[in-house]
JSON list of C-alpha atoms and ligand atoms in Angstrom, two decimals:
[
{"chain": "G", "resi": 1, "resn": "MET", "atom": "CA", "xyz": [0.33, -0.02, 0.05]},
{"chain": "G", "resi": 2, "resn": "ARG", "atom": "CA", "xyz": [0.95, 3.52, -0.88]},
{"chain": "G", "resi": 3, "resn": "ILE", "atom": "CA", "xyz": [-0.32, 7.03, 0.97]},
{"chain": "G", "resi": 4, "resn": "GLY", "atom": "CA", "xyz": [-0.06, 10.00, -1.57]},
{"chain": "G", "resi": 5, "resn": "TYR", "atom": "CA", "xyz": [-0.63, 13.32, 0.27]},
{"chain": "G", "resi": 6, "resn": "GLY", "atom": "CA", "xyz": [-1.71, 16.67, -2.12]},
{"chain": "G", "resi": 7, "resn": "TYR", "atom": "CA", "xyz": [-2.19, 20.66, -0.54]},
{"chain": "G", "resi": 8, "resn": "ASP", "atom": "CA", "xyz": [-3.45, 23.42, -3.37]},
{"chain": "G", "resi": 9, "resn": "VAL", "atom": "CA", "xyz": [-4.45, 26.51, -2.94]},
{"chain": "G", "resi": 10, "resn": "HIS", "atom": "CA", "xyz": [-5.89, 29.03, -5.48]},
{"chain": "G", "resi": 11, "resn": "ARG", "atom": "CA", "xyz": [-6.54, 32.52, -5.71]},
{"chain": "G", "resi": 12, "resn": "LEU", "atom": "CA", "xyz": [-10.50, 34.45, -6.12]},
{"chain": "G", "resi": 13, "resn": "VAL", "atom": "CA", "xyz": [-10.97, 36.52, -8.46]},
{"chain": "G", "resi": 14, "resn": "GLU", "atom": "CA", "xyz": [-14.06, 38.62, -10.75]},
{"chain": "G", "resi": 15, "resn": "GLY", "atom": "CA", "xyz": [-14.05, 37.27, -14.38]},
{"chain": "G", "resi": 16, "resn": "ARG", "atom": "CA", "xyz": [-13.54, 33.97, -13.45]},
{"chain": "G", "resi": 17, "resn": "GLU", "atom": "CA", "xyz": [-15.71, 30.38, -12.77]},
{"chain": "G", "resi": 18, "resn": "LEU", "atom": "CA", "xyz": [-15.30, 28.63, -9.65]},
{"chain": "G", "resi": 19, "resn": "TRP", "atom": "CA", "xyz": [-14.11, 25.37, -10.43]},
{"chain": "G", "resi": 20, "resn": "LEU", "atom": "CA", "xyz": [-14.31, 22.40, -7.38]},
{"chain": "G", "resi": 21, "resn": "GLY", "atom": "CA", "xyz": [-13.59, 18.66, -7.12]},
{"chain": "G", "resi": 22, "resn": "GLY", "atom": "CA", "xyz": [-15.33, 18.98, -11.01]},
{"chain": "G", "resi": 23, "resn": "VAL", "atom": "CA", "xyz": [-18.31, 21.05, -10.42]},
{"chain": "G", "resi": 24, "resn": "LEU", "atom": "CA", "xyz": [-18.74, 24.31, -11.86]},
{"chain": "G", "resi": 25, "resn": "VAL", "atom": "CA", "xyz": [-19.94, 26.88, -8.76]},
{"chain": "G", "resi": 26, "resn": "PRO", "atom": "CA", "xyz": [-22.71, 29.81, -8.90]},
{"chain": "G", "resi": 27, "resn": "HIS", "atom": "CA", "xyz": [-19.89, 31.97, -7.36]},
{"chain": "G", "resi": 28, "resn": "HIS", "atom": "CA", "xyz": [-19.06, 36.35, -8.50]},
{"chain": "G", "resi": 29, "resn": "LEU", "atom": "CA", "xyz": [-16.42, 34.71, -7.32]},
{"chain": "G", "resi": 30, "resn": "GLY", "atom": "CA", "xyz": [-13.61, 32.42, -9.81]},
{"chain": "G", "resi": 31, "resn": "SER", "atom": "CA", "xyz": [-11.01, 30.62, -9.52]},
{"chain": "G", "resi": 32, "resn": "LEU", "atom": "CA", "xyz": [-7.33, 31.73, -11.43]},
{"chain": "G", "resi": 33, "resn": "GLY", "atom": "CA", "xyz": [-4.74, 29.22, -12.56]},
{"chain": "G", "resi": 34, "resn": "HIS", "atom": "CA", "xyz": [-3.47, 28.42, -15.87]},
{"chain": "G", "resi": 35, "resn": "SER", "atom": "CA", "xyz": [-6.14, 25.61, -16.50]},
{"chain": "G", "resi": 36, "resn": "ASP", "atom": "CA", "xyz": [-9.59, 25.71, -14.95]},
{"chain": "G", "resi": 37, "resn": "ALA", "atom": "CA", "xyz": [-8.28, 26.58, -11.74]},
{"chain": "G", "resi": 38, "resn": "ASP", "atom": "CA", "xyz": [-10.19, 23.66, -9.61]},
{"chain": "G", "resi": 39, "resn": "VAL", "atom": "CA", "xyz": [-7.93, 23.44, -5.90]},
{"chain": "G", "resi": 40, "resn": "LEU", "atom": "CA", "xyz": [-9.94, 20.10, -4.87]},
{"chain": "G", "resi": 41, "resn": "LEU", "atom": "CA", "xyz": [-8.93, 18.57, -7.64]},
{"chain": "G", "resi": 42, "resn": "HIS", "atom": "CA", "xyz": [-5.76, 19.24, -8.35]},
{"chain": "G", "resi": 43, "resn": "ALA", "atom": "CA", "xyz": [-5.23, 18.81, -4.35]},
{"chain": "G", "resi": 44, "resn": "ILE", "atom": "CA", "xyz": [-5.92, 14.62, -5.72]},
{"chain": "G", "resi": 45, "resn": "CYS", "atom": "CA", "xyz": [-3.87, 15.00, -8.42]},
{"chain": "G", "resi": 46, "resn": "ASP", "atom": "CA", "xyz": [-1.20, 15.85, -6.33]},
{"chain": "G", "resi": 47, "resn": "ALA", "atom": "CA", "xyz": [-1.84, 13.31, -3.67]},
{"chain": "G", "resi": 48, "resn": "LEU", "atom": "CA", "xyz": [-2.03, 10.11, -6.23]},
{"chain": "G", "resi": 49, "resn": "LEU", "atom": "CA", "xyz": [1.39, 10.89, -8.00]},
{"chain": "G", "resi": 50, "resn": "GLY", "atom": "CA", "xyz": [2.07, 11.56, -4.91]},
{"chain": "G", "resi": 51, "resn": "ALA", "atom": "CA", "xyz": [2.20, 8.14, -3.47]},
{"chain": "G", "resi": 52, "resn": "LEU", "atom": "CA", "xyz": [3.92, 6.69, -6.00]},
{"chain": "G", "resi": 53, "resn": "ALA", "atom": "CA", "xyz": [6.72, 9.75, -6.01]},
{"chain": "G", "resi": 54, "resn": "LEU", "atom": "CA", "xyz": [5.47, 10.43, -9.37]},
{"chain": "G", "resi": 55, "resn": "GLY", "atom": "CA", "xyz": [7.13, 14.89, -9.39]},
{"chain": "G", "resi": 56, "resn": "ASP", "atom": "CA", "xyz": [3.71, 17.52, -9.24]},
{"chain": "G", "resi": 57, "resn": "ILE", "atom": "CA", "xyz": [1.18, 18.10, -11.27]},
{"chain": "G", "resi": 58, "resn": "GLY", "atom": "CA", "xyz": [3.37, 20.95, -12.07]},
{"chain": "G", "resi": 59, "resn": "ILE", "atom": "CA", "xyz": [5.51, 18.91, -13.62]},
{"chain": "G", "resi": 60, "resn": "HIS", "atom": "CA", "xyz": [2.86, 16.31, -15.70]},
{"chain": "G", "resi": 61, "resn": "PHE", "atom": "CA", "xyz": [0.75, 19.55, -16.14]},
{"chain": "G", "resi": 62, "resn": "PRO", "atom": "CA", "xyz": [3.41, 22.68, -16.78]},
{"chain": "G", "resi": 63, "resn": "ASP", "atom": "CA", "xyz": [1.32, 26.23, -16.39]},
{"chain": "G", "resi": 64, "resn": "THR", "atom": "CA", "xyz": [3.67, 27.15, -19.51]},
{"chain": "G", "resi": 65, "resn": "ASP", "atom": "CA", "xyz": [2.78, 25.44, -21.64]},
{"chain": "G", "resi": 66, "resn": "PRO", "atom": "CA", "xyz": [-0.78, 26.94, -23.52]},
{"chain": "G", "resi": 67, "resn": "LYS", "atom": "CA", "xyz": [-1.46, 23.06, -24.03]},
{"chain": "G", "resi": 68, "resn": "TYR", "atom": "CA", "xyz": [-2.98, 23.06, -20.57]},
{"chain": "G", "resi": 69, "resn": "LYS", "atom": "CA", "xyz": [-4.70, 26.78, -21.24]},
{"chain": "G", "resi": 70, "resn": "GLY", "atom": "CA", "xyz": [-8.05, 26.61, -19.52]},
{"chain": "G", "resi": 71, "resn": "ILE", "atom": "CA", "xyz": [-8.11, 22.87, -20.05]},
{"chain": "G", "resi": 72, "resn": "ASP", "atom": "CA", "xyz": [-10.43, 20.71, -17.83]},
{"chain": "G", "resi": 73, "resn": "SER", "atom": "CA", "xyz": [-9.35, 19.83, -14.59]},
{"chain": "G", "resi": 74, "resn": "LYS", "atom": "CA", "xyz": [-11.00, 16.92, -15.13]},
{"chain": "G", "resi": 75, "resn": "ILE", "atom": "CA", "xyz": [-8.88, 15.69, -17.88]},
{"chain": "G", "resi": 76, "resn": "LEU", "atom": "CA", "xyz": [-5.86, 16.28, -16.29]},
{"chain": "G", "resi": 77, "resn": "LEU", "atom": "CA", "xyz": [-7.61, 13.84, -13.25]},
{"chain": "G", "resi": 78, "resn": "HIS", "atom": "CA", "xyz": [-7.83, 10.65, -16.00]},
{"chain": "G", "resi": 79, "resn": "HIS", "atom": "CA", "xyz": [-3.99, 11.31, -16.89]},
{"chain": "G", "resi": 80, "resn": "VAL", "atom": "CA", "xyz": [-3.39, 11.14, -13.76]},
{"chain": "G", "resi": 81, "resn": "TYR", "atom": "CA", "xyz": [-5.95, 7.61, -12.80]},
{"chain": "G", "resi": 82, "resn": "ASP", "atom": "CA", "xyz": [-4.90, 6.68, -16.25]},
{"chain": "G", "resi": 83, "resn": "LEU", "atom": "CA", "xyz": [-0.67, 7.26, -15.19]},
{"chain": "G", "resi": 84, "resn": "ILE", "atom": "CA", "xyz": [-1.57, 5.12, -10.98]},
{"chain": "G", "resi": 85, "resn": "ARG", "atom": "CA", "xyz": [-3.22, 2.62, -13.19]},
{"chain": "G", "resi": 86, "resn": "SER", "atom": "CA", "xyz": [0.00, 1.76, -15.69]},
{"chain": "G", "resi": 87, "resn": "GLU", "atom": "CA", "xyz": [2.54, 1.62, -12.17]},
{"chain": "G", "resi": 88, "resn": "GLY", "atom": "CA", "xyz": [0.31, -1.06, -11.56]},
{"chain": "G", "resi": 89, "resn": "TYR", "atom": "CA", "xyz": [-1.63, 0.32, -8.43]},
{"chain": "G", "resi": 90, "resn": "GLY", "atom": "CA", "xyz": [-5.07, 0.39, -7.81]},
{"chain": "G", "resi": 91, "resn": "ILE", "atom": "CA", "xyz": [-6.85, 3.06, -5.56]},
{"chain": "G", "resi": 92, "resn": "ALA", "atom": "CA", "xyz": [-9.09, 2.21, -1.85]},
{"chain": "G", "resi": 93, "resn": "ASN", "atom": "CA", "xyz": [-10.02, 5.52, -0.72]},
{"chain": "G", "resi": 94, "resn": "LEU", "atom": "CA", "xyz": [-9.45, 9.52, -0.34]},
{"chain": "G", "resi": 95, "resn": "ASP", "atom": "CA", "xyz": [-10.29, 11.27, 1.48]},
{"chain": "G", "resi": 96, "resn": "SER", "atom": "CA", "xyz": [-10.47, 15.30, 0.58]},
{"chain": "G", "resi": 97, "resn": "THR", "atom": "CA", "xyz": [-10.86, 18.99, 2.58]},
{"chain": "G", "resi": 98, "resn": "LEU", "atom": "CA", "xyz": [-11.71, 22.36, 0.72]},
{"chain": "G", "resi": 99, "resn": "ALA", "atom": "CA", "xyz": [-11.71, 25.02, 2.15]},
{"chain": "G", "resi": 100, "resn": "LEU", "atom": "CA", "xyz": [-13.20, 28.40, 1.79]},
{"chain": "G", "resi": 101, "resn": "GLN", "atom": "CA", "xyz": [-15.50, 30.77, 3.28]},
{"chain": "G", "resi": 102, "resn": "ARG", "atom": "CA", "xyz": [-17.93, 31.56, 0.83]},
{"chain": "G", "resi": 103, "resn": "PRO", "atom": "CA", "xyz": [-20.55, 29.63, -1.27]},
{"chain": "G", "resi": 104, "resn": "LYS", "atom": "CA", "xyz": [-20.55, 27.68, 0.14]},
{"chain": "G", "resi": 105, "resn": "VAL", "atom": "CA", "xyz": [-20.43, 24.24, -0.89]},
{"chain": "G", "resi": 106, "resn": "ALA", "atom": "CA", "xyz": [-22.52, 21.69, 0.92]},
{"chain": "G", "resi": 107, "resn": "PRO", "atom": "CA", "xyz": [-25.30, 21.40, -2.02]},
{"chain": "G", "resi": 108, "resn": "TYR", "atom": "CA", "xyz": [-22.50, 20.97, -4.94]},
{"chain": "G", "resi": 109, "resn": "ILE", "atom": "CA", "xyz": [-20.95, 18.25, -2.29]},
{"chain": "G", "resi": 110, "resn": "PRO", "atom": "CA", "xyz": [-22.35, 15.34, -3.71]},
{"chain": "G", "resi": 111, "resn": "GLU", "atom": "CA", "xyz": [-21.60, 15.79, -7.74]},
{"chain": "G", "resi": 112, "resn": "MET", "atom": "CA", "xyz": [-18.62, 16.95, -6.54]},
{"chain": "G", "resi": 113, "resn": "ARG", "atom": "CA", "xyz": [-18.58, 12.49, -4.83]},
{"chain": "G", "resi": 114, "resn": "LYS", "atom": "CA", "xyz": [-20.15, 12.08, -7.99]},
{"chain": "G", "resi": 115, "resn": "THR", "atom": "CA", "xyz": [-17.65, 13.31, -10.83]},
{"chain": "G", "resi": 116, "resn": "ILE", "atom": "CA", "xyz": [-14.14, 11.88, -8.89]},
{"chain": "G", "resi": 117, "resn": "ALA", "atom": "CA", "xyz": [-15.44, 8.30, -8.03]},
{"chain": "G", "resi": 118, "resn": "ALA", "atom": "CA", "xyz": [-16.22, 8.55, -11.99]},
{"chain": "G", "resi": 119, "resn": "ILE", "atom": "CA", "xyz": [-12.56, 9.54, -13.33]},
{"chain": "G", "resi": 120, "resn": "LEU", "atom": "CA", "xyz": [-11.56, 7.12, -10.38]},
{"chain": "G", "resi": 121, "resn": "GLU", "atom": "CA", "xyz": [-13.66, 4.16, -11.45]},
{"chain": "G", "resi": 122, "resn": "LEU", "atom": "CA", "xyz": [-14.80, 4.04, -7.59]},
{"chain": "G", "resi": 123, "resn": "PRO", "atom": "CA", "xyz": [-17.54, 3.86, -5.57]},
{"chain": "G", "resi": 124, "resn": "LEU", "atom": "CA", "xyz": [-19.20, 6.67, -3.97]},
{"chain": "G", "resi": 125, "resn": "ASN", "atom": "CA", "xyz": [-18.78, 5.50, -0.46]},
{"chain": "G", "resi": 126, "resn": "CYS", "atom": "CA", "xyz": [-14.39, 5.06, -1.24]},
{"chain": "G", "resi": 127, "resn": "VAL", "atom": "CA", "xyz": [-14.54, 9.28, -1.84]},
{"chain": "G", "resi": 128, "resn": "SER", "atom": "CA", "xyz": [-15.02, 11.35, 0.18]},
{"chain": "G", "resi": 129, "resn": "VAL", "atom": "CA", "xyz": [-14.96, 15.34, 0.11]},
{"chain": "G", "resi": 130, "resn": "LYS", "atom": "CA", "xyz": [-15.51, 17.61, 2.75]},
{"chain": "G", "resi": 131, "resn": "ALA", "atom": "CA", "xyz": [-15.58, 21.00, 3.08]},
{"chain": "G", "resi": 132, "resn": "THR", "atom": "CA", "xyz": [-14.73, 23.75, 6.07]},
{"chain": "G", "resi": 133, "resn": "THR", "atom": "CA", "xyz": [-14.36, 27.10, 6.65]},
{"chain": "G", "resi": 134, "resn": "THR", "atom": "CA", "xyz": [-10.95, 28.75, 8.37]},
{"chain": "G", "resi": 135, "resn": "GLU", "atom": "CA", "xyz": [-12.81, 30.42, 11.38]},
{"chain": "G", "resi": 136, "resn": "GLY", "atom": "CA", "xyz": [-11.83, 34.21, 10.40]},
{"chain": "G", "resi": 137, "resn": "ILE", "atom": "CA", "xyz": [-8.72, 33.75, 10.25]},
{"chain": "G", "resi": 138, "resn": "GLY", "atom": "CA", "xyz": [-6.11, 33.60, 6.76]},
{"chain": "G", "resi": 139, "resn": "PHE", "atom": "CA", "xyz": [-6.89, 34.85, 2.88]},
{"chain": "G", "resi": 140, "resn": "GLU", "atom": "CA", "xyz": [-9.78, 32.00, 2.96]},
{"chain": "G", "resi": 141, "resn": "ASP", "atom": "CA", "xyz": [-11.81, 33.20, 5.02]},
{"chain": "G", "resi": 142, "resn": "GLN", "atom": "CA", "xyz": [-10.97, 37.05, 3.60]},
{"chain": "G", "resi": 143, "resn": "GLU", "atom": "CA", "xyz": [-11.62, 35.53, 0.01]},
{"chain": "G", "resi": 144, "resn": "GLU", "atom": "CA", "xyz": [-8.48, 36.46, -0.86]},
{"chain": "G", "resi": 145, "resn": "GLY", "atom": "CA", "xyz": [-8.98, 32.67, -2.20]},
{"chain": "G", "resi": 146, "resn": "VAL", "atom": "CA", "xyz": [-9.71, 29.26, -1.61]},
{"chain": "G", "resi": 147, "resn": "SER", "atom": "CA", "xyz": [-7.59, 25.85, -0.53]},
{"chain": "G", "resi": 148, "resn": "ALA", "atom": "CA", "xyz": [-8.29, 22.49, -0.96]},
{"chain": "G", "resi": 149, "resn": "TYR", "atom": "CA", "xyz": [-6.00, 19.58, 1.40]},
{"chain": "G", "resi": 150, "resn": "ALA", "atom": "CA", "xyz": [-6.62, 15.20, -0.21]},
{"chain": "G", "resi": 151, "resn": "VAL", "atom": "CA", "xyz": [-5.02, 12.20, 0.95]},
{"chain": "G", "resi": 152, "resn": "VAL", "atom": "CA", "xyz": [-5.14, 9.02, -0.95]},
{"chain": "G", "resi": 153, "resn": "LEU", "atom": "CA", "xyz": [-4.36, 5.32, -0.37]},
{"chain": "G", "resi": 154, "resn": "LEU", "atom": "CA", "xyz": [-3.26, 3.17, -3.03]},
{"chain": "G", "resi": 155, "resn": "GLU", "atom": "CA", "xyz": [-2.92, -0.59, -3.05]},
{"chain": "G", "resi": 156, "resn": "LYS", "atom": "CA", "xyz": [-0.54, -2.70, -6.03]},
{"chain": "G", "resi": 157, "resn": "ARG", "atom": "CA", "xyz": [-3.12, -5.21, -8.08]},
{"chain": "O", "resi": 201, "resn": "LIG", "atom": "MG1", "xyz": [-3.40, 24.37, -9.17]}
]
């Protein structure tokens, strides 16, 4: 078995869409980034890569490469999952946390879990997405940005 951990942050700005866990969440601010800037999917990608010491998302999908400009992060997660399988591993389970003040994301979490589970070929009860505010402290509370944490467990197949 292998364990992997991922963390990501994106700035929140006007004039961008807010993609979280593969779901478009209606909000007046969106995530800034080279791709669609889906902070949760990026943290999950990094956890998967980290579990097999395969580097990080920035190495595999450089933000200087025009082919990743505006790319749907679900495509990146697909690529990373293919890589994990090609290394002979499958995923046992995944746990994650989104940290942001607004908007309230609870209504979107079931769709996020479904989306992630479909990409990673996992049953829903192996895909956890949680959300928290940061209690009045930090950039998440100031709505300057959103962060995400993810942990995965891989099993040799
Ligand atoms: Mg990112």
